[in-house]
Coordinates of C-alpha atoms in Angstrom, one line a residue:
E1 CA -182.5 -9.8 71.5
G2 CA -179.6 -8.1 73.6
D3 CA -178.5 -7.6 76.8
G4 CA -177.0 -4.0 78.3
L5 CA -177.1 -0.8 76.6
H6 CA -178.0 -3.1 73.9
R7 CA -181.7 -4.0 74.8
P8 CA -185.0 -2.8 73.2
E9 CA -186.0 -1.3 76.6
A10 CA -182.5 1.0 77.0
W11 CA -183.7 3.7 74.8
K12 CA -187.1 4.3 76.4
E13 CA -185.1 4.0 79.8
T14 CA -182.8 7.1 78.8
V15 CA -185.6 8.8 77.4
A16 CA -187.6 8.6 81.1
A17 CA -184.2 8.9 82.4
L18 CA -184.0 13.1 80.4
E19 CA -187.7 13.2 80.9
V20 CA -186.8 12.9 84.8
V21 CA -183.8 15.3 84.8
G22 CA -186.1 18.5 83.2
F23 CA -185.5 17.8 79.5
G24 CA -188.7 18.2 77.5
P25 CA -190.4 16.4 74.7
E26 CA -188.9 18.7 71.6
E27 CA -185.6 18.6 73.2
V28 CA -185.5 14.3 73.2
Q29 CA -187.0 15.0 69.9
T30 CA -183.7 16.7 68.6
L31 CA -181.6 14.3 70.6
R32 CA -183.4 11.7 68.6
R33 CA -182.7 13.3 65.0
M34 CA -179.3 13.8 65.8
L35 CA -178.4 10.3 67.1
S36 CA -180.1 9.2 63.5
A37 CA -177.7 11.5 61.3
V38 CA -175.0 9.9 62.9
L39 CA -176.3 6.6 62.2
H40 CA -177.0 7.2 59.0
L41 CA -173.4 9.1 58.3
T42 CA -171.7 6.5 59.4
S43 CA -173.7 4.0 56.8
L44 CA -172.7 5.9 53.8
A45 CA -171.0 4.4 51.3
F46 CA -168.6 5.8 48.1
D47 CA -167.5 4.6 45.1
E48 CA -164.9 6.5 42.6
A49 CA -164.1 7.5 38.9
E50 CA -162.4 9.9 37.2
D51 CA -163.4 13.1 36.5
S52 CA -163.1 15.6 33.7
H53 CA -159.3 16.7 35.1
G54 CA -158.5 12.9 35.5
Q55 CA -158.6 12.9 39.1
R56 CA -160.1 10.1 41.1
A57 CA -163.8 11.7 42.5
A58 CA -166.0 9.8 45.2
A59 CA -169.9 10.0 44.8
V60 CA -172.5 8.8 47.1
R61 CA -173.3 5.0 46.6
D62 CA -177.0 5.2 48.0
T63 CA -178.3 8.6 47.1
A64 CA -181.1 7.4 49.3
A65 CA -178.9 7.0 52.6
S66 CA -177.5 10.2 51.7
G67 CA -181.6 12.0 51.7
R68 CA -182.0 10.4 55.0
A69 CA -179.0 11.8 56.7
A70 CA -179.9 14.8 55.4
R71 CA -183.4 15.1 56.2
C72 CA -182.3 14.2 59.8
L73 CA -179.3 17.6 59.6
Q74 CA -181.9 19.4 58.3
V75 CA -179.8 20.2 55.3
P76 CA -180.0 20.4 51.6
Q77 CA -179.2 16.9 50.3
T78 CA -177.6 18.2 47.4
A79 CA -174.8 20.6 49.9
L80 CA -174.5 17.5 51.8
E81 CA -173.0 15.8 49.6
E82 CA -171.0 17.7 47.6
G83 CA -169.4 18.9 51.2
L84 CA -168.5 15.1 51.8
T85 CA -166.7 14.5 48.4
S86 CA -165.2 18.2 47.6
R87 CA -163.1 20.3 48.9
T88 CA -162.9 23.8 49.1
T89 CA -159.6 26.4 49.9
I90 CA -159.8 30.2 48.8
V91 CA -156.6 31.0 47.8
G92 CA -155.3 34.2 46.8
G93 CA -158.6 35.8 46.4
E94 CA -159.4 32.0 43.7
T95 CA -161.4 29.7 45.1
L96 CA -160.3 26.0 44.3
V97 CA -162.9 23.1 44.0
K98 CA -160.5 19.6 45.2
A99 CA -162.9 16.5 44.4
L100 CA -162.5 13.5 46.9
D101 CA -161.8 10.1 46.7
A102 CA -163.5 7.6 48.2
V103 CA -161.3 7.0 51.1
Q104 CA -161.1 11.1 51.8
A105 CA -164.8 10.9 51.7
A106 CA -165.7 8.2 53.9
D107 CA -163.5 10.2 56.3
A108 CA -165.2 13.0 55.6
A109 CA -168.8 11.5 56.6
D110 CA -166.7 9.9 59.8
A111 CA -165.4 13.3 61.1
L112 CA -168.9 14.5 60.9
A113 CA -170.5 11.7 62.3
K114 CA -167.9 12.2 65.2
A115 CA -168.5 15.9 65.5
V116 CA -172.0 15.7 65.9
Y117 CA -172.4 13.2 68.4
G118 CA -169.2 14.9 70.3
R119 CA -171.0 17.7 70.4
M120 CA -174.1 16.3 71.4
F121 CA -172.9 14.4 74.0
E122 CA -171.2 18.1 75.3
S123 CA -174.5 19.8 75.3
I124 CA -176.5 17.4 77.3
V125 CA -173.7 17.5 79.9
A126 CA -174.3 21.1 80.0
R127 CA -177.9 21.0 80.0
I128 CA -178.2 18.4 82.9
N129 CA -175.9 20.8 85.1
Q130 CA -177.8 23.8 84.2
L131 CA -181.1 21.9 85.1
V132 CA -179.8 20.4 88.0
G133 CA -177.2 22.4 89.4
G134 CA -178.5 26.3 89.2
K135 CA -177.0 28.8 87.7
E136 CA -173.2 28.5 87.6
G137 CA -171.3 30.7 89.9
E138 CA -174.4 30.9 92.3
L139 CA -173.8 27.5 94.2
P140 CA -170.9 25.6 95.6
F141 CA -170.0 22.4 93.8
I142 CA -168.2 19.6 94.3
G143 CA -166.2 18.3 91.1
I144 CA -164.4 14.7 90.8
L145 CA -161.9 14.3 88.1
D146 CA -160.6 10.4 87.4
I147 CA -157.9 10.1 85.6
F148 CA -155.6 6.7 84.7
G149 CA -152.2 8.5 85.0
F150 CA -149.0 8.4 82.7
E151 CA -149.2 5.8 79.5
A152 CA -145.9 4.4 78.4
F153 CA -146.6 1.5 75.7
E154 CA -145.0 -0.3 73.5
T155 CA -146.1 2.2 71.0
N156 CA -147.0 5.7 72.1
S157 CA -148.8 7.9 69.3
F158 CA -150.0 11.4 69.8
E159 CA -152.9 10.3 72.0
Q160 CA -150.2 9.3 74.7
L161 CA -148.1 12.9 74.1
C162 CA -151.7 14.5 75.3
I163 CA -152.6 12.1 78.2
N164 CA -149.0 13.1 79.6
F165 CA -148.7 16.4 79.2
A166 CA -152.1 16.4 81.1
N167 CA -150.5 14.6 83.6
E168 CA -147.5 16.3 83.7
M169 CA -149.8 19.6 84.4
L170 CA -151.5 17.9 87.2
Q171 CA -148.5 16.5 89.1
A172 CA -147.2 20.1 88.5
Q173 CA -150.4 20.9 90.8
F174 CA -150.0 18.3 93.3
N175 CA -146.7 18.9 94.2
A176 CA -147.4 22.8 94.5
D177 CA -150.2 21.8 96.9
T178 CA -148.6 19.1 98.7
F179 CA -145.7 22.3 99.6
R180 CA -148.8 24.5 100.3
F181 CA -150.1 22.2 102.7
Q182 CA -147.1 22.1 104.2
Q183 CA -146.2 25.2 104.7
A184 CA -149.9 26.6 105.4
E185 CA -149.5 23.9 107.9
Y186 CA -146.4 25.8 109.6
E187 CA -147.8 28.9 109.0
A188 CA -150.9 28.5 110.7
E189 CA -148.9 26.8 114.0
G190 CA -146.7 29.6 114.3
V191 CA -143.6 26.9 113.8
P192 CA -140.8 28.4 111.6
W193 CA -139.3 27.0 108.2
Q194 CA -137.3 27.1 105.7
H195 CA -137.6 27.0 102.0
I196 CA -138.1 23.2 101.0
E197 CA -136.4 22.0 97.8
Y198 CA -138.7 19.7 95.9
E199 CA -138.7 17.9 91.8
D200 CA -140.3 20.7 89.8
N201 CA -141.4 19.4 86.3
T202 CA -142.0 22.9 84.9
A203 CA -139.2 22.6 82.2
I204 CA -141.0 19.2 80.9
I205 CA -144.2 21.4 80.6
E206 CA -142.6 23.7 78.6
L207 CA -141.0 21.6 76.1
L208 CA -144.6 20.6 75.1
A209 CA -146.6 23.7 75.6
A210 CA -144.1 26.9 75.2
R211 CA -145.9 29.3 72.8
R212 CA -144.1 29.1 69.5
V213 CA -140.8 26.3 70.5
G214 CA -142.7 23.7 72.1
A215 CA -143.9 20.4 70.9
F216 CA -147.1 20.8 70.5
A217 CA -146.9 24.4 68.9
L218 CA -144.4 23.5 66.4
L219 CA -146.5 20.4 65.6
D220 CA -149.3 22.8 64.6
E221 CA -147.1 24.8 62.2
E222 CA -146.1 21.8 60.5
C223 CA -149.7 20.7 60.1
R224 CA -150.1 24.1 58.6
L225 CA -148.0 23.5 56.0
Q226 CA -148.9 21.5 52.7
T227 CA -145.3 20.2 53.1
G228 CA -145.5 19.3 56.4
T229 CA -143.8 16.0 57.4
A230 CA -143.4 13.9 60.6
D231 CA -139.6 14.0 60.2
S232 CA -139.6 17.6 60.0
F233 CA -141.3 18.5 63.2
I234 CA -139.0 16.5 64.9
E235 CA -136.0 18.3 63.5
K236 CA -137.4 21.3 64.2
L237 CA -138.0 20.5 67.9
A238 CA -134.7 18.9 68.1
R239 CA -133.0 22.6 66.8
S240 CA -135.7 24.0 70.0
R241 CA -133.7 22.5 72.5
P242 CA -130.5 23.4 73.8
A243 CA -127.3 21.3 73.9
G244 CA -126.9 18.7 76.1
D245 CA -130.4 18.0 76.8
E246 CA -131.7 15.6 79.5
L247 CA -135.4 15.8 79.0
F248 CA -135.5 15.4 75.2
S249 CA -133.6 13.0 72.7
V250 CA -134.3 11.5 69.4
P251 CA -133.3 7.8 69.2
K252 CA -130.3 7.2 66.6
L253 CA -131.9 3.6 65.5
K254 CA -135.4 3.6 64.2
R255 CA -138.0 0.6 64.4
A256 CA -138.3 -1.7 61.4
K257 CA -141.9 -0.6 61.2
G258 CA -143.2 3.2 61.9
G259 CA -142.4 6.7 61.4
A260 CA -139.7 9.1 62.8
E261 CA -139.1 9.0 66.9
F262 CA -138.1 10.9 70.0
S263 CA -138.4 10.1 73.6
I264 CA -139.4 12.8 76.6
K265 CA -138.2 11.7 80.2
H266 CA -141.4 12.6 81.5
Y267 CA -141.7 13.1 85.3
A268 CA -142.9 9.5 85.8
G269 CA -139.9 7.9 83.3
L270 CA -138.6 7.7 80.0
V271 CA -141.3 7.6 77.2
T272 CA -140.4 6.9 73.3
Y273 CA -143.3 8.5 71.2
E274 CA -143.6 7.2 67.3
T275 CA -144.5 10.3 64.7
S276 CA -145.9 8.5 61.7
L277 CA -149.8 9.8 62.5
F278 CA -148.9 13.1 64.6
I279 CA -149.9 15.1 61.4
V280 CA -153.2 13.5 60.5
K281 CA -154.3 13.0 64.2
N282 CA -153.2 16.3 65.4
T283 CA -155.5 18.2 62.4
D284 CA -159.0 19.0 63.0
P285 CA -161.1 16.4 60.5
L286 CA -164.3 18.0 60.0
L287 CA -164.0 20.0 56.7
P288 CA -164.9 23.5 57.1
E289 CA -167.6 23.4 54.5
L290 CA -169.5 20.5 56.5
S291 CA -169.0 22.9 59.7
E292 CA -170.5 25.6 58.0
L293 CA -173.0 23.5 56.3
I294 CA -174.5 22.2 59.3
G295 CA -174.2 25.3 61.3
N296 CA -177.0 26.5 58.6
S297 CA -179.0 23.8 59.6
E298 CA -182.9 24.4 60.0
C299 CA -182.9 22.4 63.3
A300 CA -181.8 25.5 65.4
P301 CA -180.4 23.6 68.7
L302 CA -178.0 21.3 66.1
A303 CA -177.4 24.7 64.0
A304 CA -176.1 26.0 67.5
L305 CA -173.5 23.2 68.1
F306 CA -171.8 24.9 64.9
P307 CA -171.3 28.3 65.5
P308 CA -169.7 30.2 62.6
D309 CA -166.5 30.9 62.2
A310 CA -165.1 33.9 63.5
K311 CA -162.3 34.9 61.6
K312 CA -164.9 34.5 58.3
E313 CA -167.5 36.2 60.7
S314 CA -165.1 39.4 60.7
G315 CA -164.3 39.1 57.0
A316 CA -161.4 37.3 56.3
K317 CA -160.9 36.5 52.4
S318 CA -158.7 33.4 53.2
R319 CA -159.9 29.8 54.6
A320 CA -156.4 28.2 56.5
L321 CA -156.2 24.3 55.3
F322 CA -156.5 23.6 58.6
S323 CA -158.8 24.8 61.6
T324 CA -157.9 25.1 65.1
T325 CA -155.7 21.9 65.7
V326 CA -156.9 18.8 68.2
G327 CA -153.9 19.8 70.1
T328 CA -154.2 23.1 70.3
R329 CA -158.4 22.3 71.3
F330 CA -156.7 19.8 74.6
K331 CA -154.3 22.6 75.7
E332 CA -157.4 25.0 75.4
Q333 CA -159.7 22.5 77.6
L334 CA -156.7 21.6 80.0
G335 CA -156.2 25.5 80.5
S336 CA -159.6 25.5 81.6
L337 CA -159.1 22.3 83.9
M338 CA -157.1 23.7 85.2
S339 CA -158.0 27.4 86.7
A340 CA -161.1 25.3 87.8
I341 CA -158.5 23.2 90.2
Q342 CA -157.0 26.0 91.2
A343 CA -160.3 27.8 92.4
T344 CA -161.2 25.1 94.7
H345 CA -160.0 23.4 97.8
V346 CA -158.5 19.8 96.6
H347 CA -158.1 16.7 97.8
Y348 CA -156.2 13.7 96.1
V349 CA -157.2 10.1 96.5
R350 CA -154.5 7.9 95.1
C351 CA -155.7 4.0 94.0
V352 CA -152.7 1.7 93.6
K353 CA -152.8 -1.3 91.6
P354 CA -151.7 -4.0 94.3
N355 CA -150.9 -7.1 91.8
P356 CA -151.7 -7.6 87.7
K357 CA -153.7 -10.6 88.7
S358 CA -156.2 -8.3 90.2
V359 CA -156.8 -10.5 93.5
S360 CA -157.5 -9.8 97.2
A361 CA -154.0 -10.2 99.6
E362 CA -151.2 -10.0 97.5
F363 CA -149.0 -7.4 96.9
D364 CA -146.6 -6.7 94.0
N365 CA -143.7 -5.2 96.0
A366 CA -142.2 -3.8 92.6
L367 CA -145.8 -2.9 90.8
V368 CA -146.2 -0.5 94.1
A369 CA -143.4 0.8 94.4
E370 CA -143.5 2.2 90.7
Q371 CA -147.0 3.3 90.7
L372 CA -146.3 5.3 94.1
R373 CA -142.8 6.9 92.7
C374 CA -145.0 7.5 89.4
A375 CA -148.0 9.4 91.0
G376 CA -145.4 11.7 92.8
M377 CA -146.2 9.9 96.4
L378 CA -142.4 9.2 96.8
E379 CA -141.9 13.0 96.2
A380 CA -144.9 14.0 98.5
I381 CA -143.7 12.0 101.5
R382 CA -139.9 13.3 100.9
I383 CA -141.5 17.2 101.2
S384 CA -143.8 16.1 104.1
R385 CA -140.5 15.1 105.8
A386 CA -138.1 17.7 105.0
A387 CA -138.7 19.7 107.9
Y388 CA -140.4 18.3 110.4
P389 CA -141.7 14.7 109.7
H390 CA -143.8 14.1 112.4
R391 CA -146.3 16.3 114.2
L392 CA -148.7 15.3 116.6
P393 CA -151.3 16.8 118.6
C394 CA -150.4 18.0 121.8
G395 CA -152.7 15.3 124.0
A396 CA -152.1 13.0 121.7
F397 CA -148.0 13.8 122.3
L398 CA -148.5 13.6 126.3
Q399 CA -150.6 10.4 126.1
L400 CA -147.9 8.9 124.7
F401 CA -144.7 10.1 125.9
G402 CA -145.9 12.5 129.1
G403 CA -145.0 9.0 131.5
L404 CA -141.6 9.3 130.0
A405 CA -141.6 13.1 131.1
G406 CA -142.2 12.5 135.1
A407 CA -143.2 15.3 136.5
A408 CA -142.2 18.0 133.7
A409 CA -145.5 16.9 131.7
A410 CA -147.5 18.2 134.7
K411 CA -146.3 21.7 134.1
G412 CA -148.2 24.3 132.7
A413 CA -152.2 25.4 132.6
T414 CA -152.6 24.1 129.1
P415 CA -152.0 20.7 126.8
V416 CA -150.0 23.3 124.7
D417 CA -147.9 24.4 128.0
R418 CA -147.6 20.7 129.4
A419 CA -146.3 19.3 125.7
G420 CA -143.7 21.6 125.8
S421 CA -142.5 20.9 129.4
A422 CA -142.4 17.3 128.5
A423 CA -140.7 17.6 125.2
A424 CA -138.0 20.1 127.3
A425 CA -137.4 17.7 129.3
L426 CA -137.4 14.8 127.0
L427 CA -135.4 16.2 124.2
P428 CA -132.8 18.4 125.7
D429 CA -130.5 19.4 123.0
G430 CA -133.7 19.9 120.8
G431 CA -135.3 18.4 117.5
Y432 CA -138.5 19.6 118.2
C433 CA -141.0 22.9 118.2
V434 CA -143.9 23.8 119.9
G435 CA -146.7 25.1 117.7
K436 CA -150.1 26.3 118.7
T437 CA -151.8 22.8 118.5
K438 CA -149.4 20.3 117.8
V439 CA -146.0 19.3 118.4
F440 CA -143.1 18.9 115.4
L441 CA -140.4 16.7 115.6
R442 CA -137.6 16.6 113.3
P443 CA -136.5 13.2 111.5
G444 CA -135.2 10.7 113.9
V445 CA -137.0 12.1 116.9
M446 CA -139.8 10.2 116.9
P447 CA -138.4 6.9 116.3
R448 CA -135.7 7.2 119.6
L449 CA -139.3 8.7 121.8
E450 CA -140.8 5.4 120.8
A451 CA -137.7 2.9 121.8
R452 CA -137.4 4.5 124.7
R453 CA -141.5 4.1 125.3
T454 CA -141.0 0.4 124.3
V455 CA -138.9 -0.2 126.9
R456 CA -140.1 2.1 129.8
R457 CA -143.3 -0.6 129.0
A458 CA -141.3 -3.7 128.7
M459 CA -139.6 -2.8 132.2
A460 CA -142.9 -2.0 133.8
V461 CA -144.6 -5.4 132.7
I462 CA -141.5 -7.4 134.1
A463 CA -141.8 -5.3 137.4
L464 CA -145.7 -6.6 136.9
Q465 CA -144.4 -9.9 136.5
T466 CA -142.3 -9.7 139.7
A467 CA -145.1 -8.7 142.0
F468 CA -147.2 -11.5 141.1

């Protein structure tokens, strides 16, 4: 029994879909093997006892289960069990083996399962793109980026910091695109313009991503110290900030539960982060030994998902306590995303939730206004209104206001000439500029013209009523 994705037919439908886009039988069998390995890894259990050194050492409870996982991964069972229950480091040329307890061993198994599944999923996406999209760079593409927005909960942790950093980068891109759009339109129309000042969040991005003193860099530094703590991370971040900094602060009072906190004044508002799990979440949970083990798997497609460490290949003699951190990988992926966005022609679709009840025909003004502010829409509108907020094609300008200008609206050989003549007659004090195809109006001009037009039409209606 089952419904949704848990229906018995779901796997058959998935395989059929893979075959439709071009996956071969061997590729499907490899995916089946990887998924089976993930399921077996997540079902492993560990017992714990004292070893000869008096340390708590974990051991696999059911070796038959670990054997099944090893067969799916196509690695030696003993090597898999050793990789899950111990940690090897090289310090000063000496190899040290540290036994893991049951909790640490279970975490190692979960980390390996997540790594296999995550990299398998990425490989499927890459393979589908290769099969249906042609060679990269040869064909144009349409990309869709769906992102929720800034997050600020009662308790915010490392995940929220990453999400909000991504939103800061995207907001900076949106602001720049809005400004560039205005500049490009003025230049294309031959309209003189002055530099427009707009709210810039570069300082917030620097706070988070500066190479040595940014939040991510200092957190990475703390993660690589055996004595690193969240308190030390916040102290270093606070020392790196200038006196009187309005973007970064440390609350004077800690919450009853949780660790040290710091607050950042993001583009969308103030967010306070609770840091007790920052170091754990930023540290790659996949042990290097396990990554190396899977990289030597007899299953070539699986091994290819775990390439060898470049430092080790180059002959490095020491192994760091931590590999590349989660934050570093996130920054690299975000950098690739921003490069792709900057190389494309971008269109923005802003989705606004009208009310918290998700019902039709009901608008919560405060909720809508807050979303527009956080999304940068109010700033975008301000930028567009900074010089000439109203722009009308010359034909539309003549249709709306030509009647007010009288004979002046008929002077000229082209719509542009006639629009310029009409604008000069209607606005002798200025407040407009005629471009190559549009009439640009200064703030306040359009409402005045609309008011005159309304009065003129009302008088015409009265005249008609009098006549009949």
